[in-house]
Short mmCIF file of N, CA and C in Angstrom, two decimals:
data_model
loop_
_atom_site.label_atom_id
_atom_site.label_comp_id
_atom_site.label_asym_id
_atom_site.label_seq_id
_atom_site.Cartn_x
_atom_site.Cartn_y
_atom_site.Cartn_z
N MET A 204 21.50 2.85 43.62
CA MET A 204 22.06 3.76 44.60
C MET A 204 23.41 4.24 44.10
N GLY A 205 23.72 5.50 44.37
CA GLY A 205 25.00 6.04 43.95
C GLY A 205 25.69 6.74 45.09
N ILE A 206 26.90 7.15 44.79
CA ILE A 206 27.64 7.94 45.77
C ILE A 206 26.97 9.30 45.83
N VAL A 207 26.60 9.76 47.02
CA VAL A 207 25.76 10.94 47.13
C VAL A 207 26.47 12.19 47.63
N SER A 208 27.45 12.06 48.47
CA SER A 208 28.14 13.26 48.95
C SER A 208 29.43 12.86 49.65
N LEU A 209 30.30 13.82 49.83
CA LEU A 209 31.55 13.54 50.54
C LEU A 209 31.25 13.18 51.98
N ILE A 210 32.01 12.23 52.50
CA ILE A 210 31.86 11.85 53.90
C ILE A 210 32.41 12.97 54.78
N ARG A 211 32.05 12.92 56.06
CA ARG A 211 32.64 13.88 56.99
C ARG A 211 33.58 13.13 57.90
N GLU A 212 34.69 13.75 58.18
CA GLU A 212 35.71 13.09 59.00
C GLU A 212 35.26 13.08 60.45
N THR A 213 35.41 11.93 61.10
CA THR A 213 35.03 11.80 62.50
C THR A 213 36.25 11.75 63.41
N GLY A 214 37.43 11.97 62.84
CA GLY A 214 38.64 12.00 63.66
C GLY A 214 39.62 10.92 63.27
N GLY A 215 40.89 11.24 63.34
CA GLY A 215 41.93 10.27 63.03
C GLY A 215 41.82 9.76 61.62
N SER A 216 42.04 8.46 61.44
CA SER A 216 42.00 7.89 60.10
C SER A 216 40.68 7.16 59.85
N MET A 217 39.70 7.35 60.72
CA MET A 217 38.39 6.72 60.57
C MET A 217 37.42 7.72 59.96
N LEU A 218 36.66 7.26 58.98
CA LEU A 218 35.68 8.13 58.34
C LEU A 218 34.31 7.47 58.30
N GLU A 219 33.31 8.23 58.72
CA GLU A 219 31.93 7.75 58.68
C GLU A 219 31.46 7.75 57.23
N ILE A 220 30.87 6.65 56.80
CA ILE A 220 30.37 6.60 55.43
C ILE A 220 28.85 6.51 55.35
N SER A 221 28.19 6.12 56.45
CA SER A 221 26.73 6.08 56.46
C SER A 221 26.22 5.99 57.90
N MET A 222 24.95 6.33 58.05
CA MET A 222 24.30 6.19 59.36
C MET A 222 22.81 5.96 59.11
N PHE A 223 22.24 4.96 59.81
CA PHE A 223 20.81 4.67 59.69
C PHE A 223 20.36 3.91 60.93
N TYR A 224 19.16 4.23 61.40
CA TYR A 224 18.56 3.56 62.56
C TYR A 224 19.50 3.48 63.75
N GLY A 225 20.29 4.52 63.95
CA GLY A 225 21.22 4.57 65.08
C GLY A 225 22.52 3.80 64.86
N ILE A 226 22.67 3.21 63.69
CA ILE A 226 23.87 2.44 63.35
C ILE A 226 24.82 3.36 62.58
N VAL A 227 26.08 3.42 63.02
CA VAL A 227 27.08 4.22 62.32
C VAL A 227 28.01 3.26 61.58
N ILE A 228 28.20 3.52 60.28
CA ILE A 228 29.06 2.70 59.43
C ILE A 228 30.31 3.52 59.11
N TYR A 229 31.48 2.91 59.24
CA TYR A 229 32.71 3.65 58.97
C TYR A 229 33.80 2.74 58.43
N MET A 230 34.81 3.36 57.84
CA MET A 230 36.01 2.67 57.34
C MET A 230 37.23 3.41 57.86
N TYR A 231 38.34 2.70 57.82
CA TYR A 231 39.63 3.29 58.16
C TYR A 231 40.46 3.41 56.89
N TYR A 232 41.30 4.46 56.84
CA TYR A 232 42.26 4.57 55.76
C TYR A 232 43.28 3.44 55.87
N GLN A 233 43.68 2.90 54.74
CA GLN A 233 44.72 1.87 54.63
C GLN A 233 44.50 0.71 55.59
N ASN A 234 43.29 0.19 55.65
CA ASN A 234 42.96 -0.91 56.54
C ASN A 234 43.43 -2.25 55.95
N HIS A 235 43.48 -3.26 56.81
CA HIS A 235 43.95 -4.60 56.44
C HIS A 235 42.91 -5.31 55.56
N MET A 236 43.37 -6.31 54.85
CA MET A 236 42.51 -7.15 54.02
C MET A 236 41.85 -8.20 54.90
N PRO A 237 40.77 -8.82 54.53
CA PRO A 237 39.98 -8.61 53.32
C PRO A 237 39.15 -7.33 53.43
N PRO A 238 38.58 -6.88 52.30
CA PRO A 238 37.75 -5.67 52.33
C PRO A 238 36.61 -5.81 53.34
N HIS A 239 36.41 -4.76 54.13
CA HIS A 239 35.39 -4.79 55.17
C HIS A 239 35.07 -3.37 55.62
N PHE A 240 34.05 -3.26 56.46
CA PHE A 240 33.70 -1.99 57.10
C PHE A 240 33.35 -2.28 58.55
N HIS A 241 33.27 -1.23 59.31
CA HIS A 241 32.98 -1.33 60.74
C HIS A 241 31.61 -0.72 61.01
N ALA A 242 30.94 -1.20 62.04
CA ALA A 242 29.63 -0.67 62.44
C ALA A 242 29.58 -0.55 63.95
N ARG A 243 28.88 0.50 64.41
CA ARG A 243 28.65 0.71 65.84
C ARG A 243 27.17 0.91 66.09
N TYR A 244 26.72 0.38 67.20
CA TYR A 244 25.33 0.59 67.61
C TYR A 244 25.25 0.44 69.12
N GLN A 245 24.91 1.51 69.80
CA GLN A 245 24.73 1.51 71.26
C GLN A 245 25.80 0.73 72.00
N GLY A 246 27.05 1.02 71.73
CA GLY A 246 28.16 0.38 72.43
C GLY A 246 28.66 -0.90 71.81
N ALA A 247 27.88 -1.50 70.92
CA ALA A 247 28.32 -2.71 70.21
C ALA A 247 29.13 -2.29 68.99
N GLU A 248 30.19 -3.04 68.68
CA GLU A 248 31.01 -2.77 67.50
C GLU A 248 31.32 -4.08 66.80
N ALA A 249 31.35 -4.01 65.47
CA ALA A 249 31.64 -5.22 64.69
C ALA A 249 32.21 -4.84 63.33
N CYS A 250 32.88 -5.82 62.69
CA CYS A 250 33.37 -5.69 61.32
C CYS A 250 32.52 -6.59 60.44
N PHE A 251 32.20 -6.09 59.24
CA PHE A 251 31.37 -6.83 58.29
C PHE A 251 32.04 -6.88 56.92
N THR A 252 31.81 -7.97 56.20
CA THR A 252 32.23 -8.07 54.81
C THR A 252 31.22 -7.32 53.95
N PHE A 253 31.58 -7.09 52.71
CA PHE A 253 30.69 -6.34 51.82
C PHE A 253 29.44 -7.11 51.44
N ASP A 254 29.41 -8.41 51.68
CA ASP A 254 28.19 -9.18 51.42
C ASP A 254 27.36 -9.35 52.69
N GLY A 255 27.72 -8.61 53.75
CA GLY A 255 26.92 -8.60 54.97
C GLY A 255 27.33 -9.60 56.03
N GLY A 256 28.37 -10.37 55.79
CA GLY A 256 28.82 -11.34 56.78
C GLY A 256 29.53 -10.69 57.96
N LEU A 257 29.29 -11.20 59.15
CA LEU A 257 29.95 -10.70 60.36
C LEU A 257 31.35 -11.30 60.42
N MET A 258 32.37 -10.44 60.38
CA MET A 258 33.77 -10.89 60.43
C MET A 258 34.28 -11.00 61.85
N ASP A 259 33.93 -10.00 62.66
CA ASP A 259 34.48 -9.92 64.01
C ASP A 259 33.59 -9.02 64.84
N GLY A 260 33.54 -9.29 66.12
CA GLY A 260 32.77 -8.45 67.02
C GLY A 260 31.42 -9.05 67.34
N ASP A 261 30.62 -8.26 68.03
CA ASP A 261 29.30 -8.69 68.46
C ASP A 261 28.32 -7.57 68.12
N PHE A 262 27.17 -7.93 67.56
CA PHE A 262 26.19 -6.95 67.14
C PHE A 262 24.81 -7.52 67.39
N PRO A 263 23.87 -6.71 67.86
CA PRO A 263 22.50 -7.22 68.08
C PRO A 263 21.90 -7.80 66.80
N ALA A 264 21.15 -8.87 66.92
CA ALA A 264 20.62 -9.60 65.76
C ALA A 264 19.82 -8.72 64.81
N LYS A 265 18.91 -7.90 65.33
CA LYS A 265 18.08 -7.06 64.47
C LYS A 265 18.94 -6.08 63.67
N GLN A 266 19.88 -5.44 64.34
CA GLN A 266 20.76 -4.46 63.69
C GLN A 266 21.72 -5.16 62.73
N ARG A 267 22.13 -6.38 63.05
CA ARG A 267 23.00 -7.15 62.15
C ARG A 267 22.28 -7.40 60.82
N LYS A 268 20.98 -7.71 60.88
CA LYS A 268 20.21 -7.93 59.66
C LYS A 268 20.09 -6.64 58.85
N LEU A 269 19.91 -5.51 59.52
CA LEU A 269 19.85 -4.21 58.83
C LEU A 269 21.18 -3.90 58.14
N VAL A 270 22.27 -4.13 58.84
CA VAL A 270 23.60 -3.89 58.27
C VAL A 270 23.83 -4.82 57.08
N ALA A 271 23.45 -6.08 57.20
CA ALA A 271 23.63 -7.03 56.11
C ALA A 271 22.84 -6.60 54.87
N ALA A 272 21.59 -6.18 55.05
CA ALA A 272 20.77 -5.72 53.93
C ALA A 272 21.39 -4.48 53.27
N TRP A 273 21.81 -3.54 54.10
CA TRP A 273 22.43 -2.31 53.58
C TRP A 273 23.70 -2.65 52.80
N SER A 274 24.52 -3.54 53.31
CA SER A 274 25.79 -3.83 52.65
C SER A 274 25.59 -4.50 51.30
N VAL A 275 24.59 -5.37 51.18
CA VAL A 275 24.31 -6.00 49.89
C VAL A 275 23.85 -4.94 48.88
N LEU A 276 22.98 -4.04 49.33
CA LEU A 276 22.49 -2.97 48.45
C LEU A 276 23.59 -1.98 48.08
N SER A 277 24.60 -1.86 48.93
CA SER A 277 25.64 -0.84 48.77
C SER A 277 26.99 -1.43 48.37
N ALA A 278 27.02 -2.67 47.95
CA ALA A 278 28.30 -3.36 47.70
C ALA A 278 29.19 -2.61 46.71
N GLY A 279 28.64 -2.09 45.65
CA GLY A 279 29.44 -1.36 44.66
C GLY A 279 30.08 -0.12 45.25
N GLU A 280 29.30 0.63 46.01
CA GLU A 280 29.82 1.85 46.65
C GLU A 280 30.86 1.51 47.71
N LEU A 281 30.63 0.41 48.43
CA LEU A 281 31.61 -0.02 49.44
C LEU A 281 32.94 -0.38 48.78
N GLU A 282 32.88 -1.07 47.67
CA GLU A 282 34.12 -1.43 46.96
C GLU A 282 34.86 -0.19 46.48
N THR A 283 34.12 0.79 45.96
CA THR A 283 34.74 2.04 45.52
C THR A 283 35.40 2.75 46.69
N ASP A 284 34.68 2.88 47.81
CA ASP A 284 35.24 3.54 48.99
C ASP A 284 36.46 2.78 49.52
N TRP A 285 36.41 1.44 49.49
CA TRP A 285 37.53 0.64 49.97
C TRP A 285 38.79 0.95 49.18
N GLU A 286 38.67 1.00 47.85
CA GLU A 286 39.84 1.29 47.01
C GLU A 286 40.36 2.70 47.26
N LEU A 287 39.47 3.66 47.40
CA LEU A 287 39.89 5.03 47.69
C LEU A 287 40.61 5.08 49.04
N ALA A 288 40.05 4.42 50.04
CA ALA A 288 40.64 4.43 51.38
C ALA A 288 42.01 3.75 51.39
N ARG A 289 42.13 2.65 50.67
CA ARG A 289 43.41 1.95 50.61
C ARG A 289 44.50 2.82 50.00
N ASN A 290 44.09 3.74 49.13
CA ASN A 290 45.04 4.65 48.48
C ASN A 290 45.12 6.01 49.18
N LYS A 291 44.58 6.08 50.39
CA LYS A 291 44.58 7.31 51.20
C LYS A 291 43.97 8.49 50.45
N GLN A 292 42.93 8.21 49.68
CA GLN A 292 42.19 9.25 48.99
C GLN A 292 40.87 9.48 49.71
N GLU A 293 40.34 10.67 49.55
CA GLU A 293 39.06 10.97 50.18
C GLU A 293 37.97 10.08 49.58
N PHE A 294 37.14 9.52 50.44
CA PHE A 294 36.08 8.69 49.93
C PHE A 294 34.72 9.27 50.26
N PHE A 295 33.64 8.59 49.88
CA PHE A 295 32.32 9.18 49.82
C PHE A 295 31.33 8.57 50.80
N ARG A 296 30.34 9.36 51.13
CA ARG A 296 29.23 8.92 51.97
C ARG A 296 28.30 8.06 51.11
N ILE A 297 27.73 7.03 51.72
CA ILE A 297 26.82 6.12 51.02
C ILE A 297 25.42 6.29 51.62
N ARG A 298 24.43 6.27 50.74
CA ARG A 298 23.03 6.44 51.21
C ARG A 298 22.69 5.46 52.32
N PRO A 299 21.92 5.93 53.28
CA PRO A 299 21.48 5.02 54.36
C PRO A 299 20.39 4.06 53.87
N LEU A 300 20.08 3.10 54.69
CA LEU A 300 19.03 2.13 54.39
C LEU A 300 17.68 2.80 54.48
#
C-alpha cells in the first residue's frame, strides 16, 4: 500500500487520513507523543497506536478489530504522516481497508 492522494482538511488542525466501513481516521497537527491516530465511529471516539493498540477512549469491538487490522497494514504510511504532521506539513490520505 502506498500514499494515494492528498488528504482533505476537515477543519482546524485535524485532518482526515482515511475512511472505511463508517470509521473515520484522522490526525492532528503537532500532536503529543507517542505516535498515534484518532478514530470515530457512530459517536464513539478513540486513540490508537500504529500497531493497532487502543490508547484511550471507547470503541465497539468489531470496529476496533477493523481499525487494528488497517493500522498494521498502514503502519509505514502512518509513520510518514505522523512526521509530516509533527512538522506542520501537509500530509497524505491512506488507502482504506
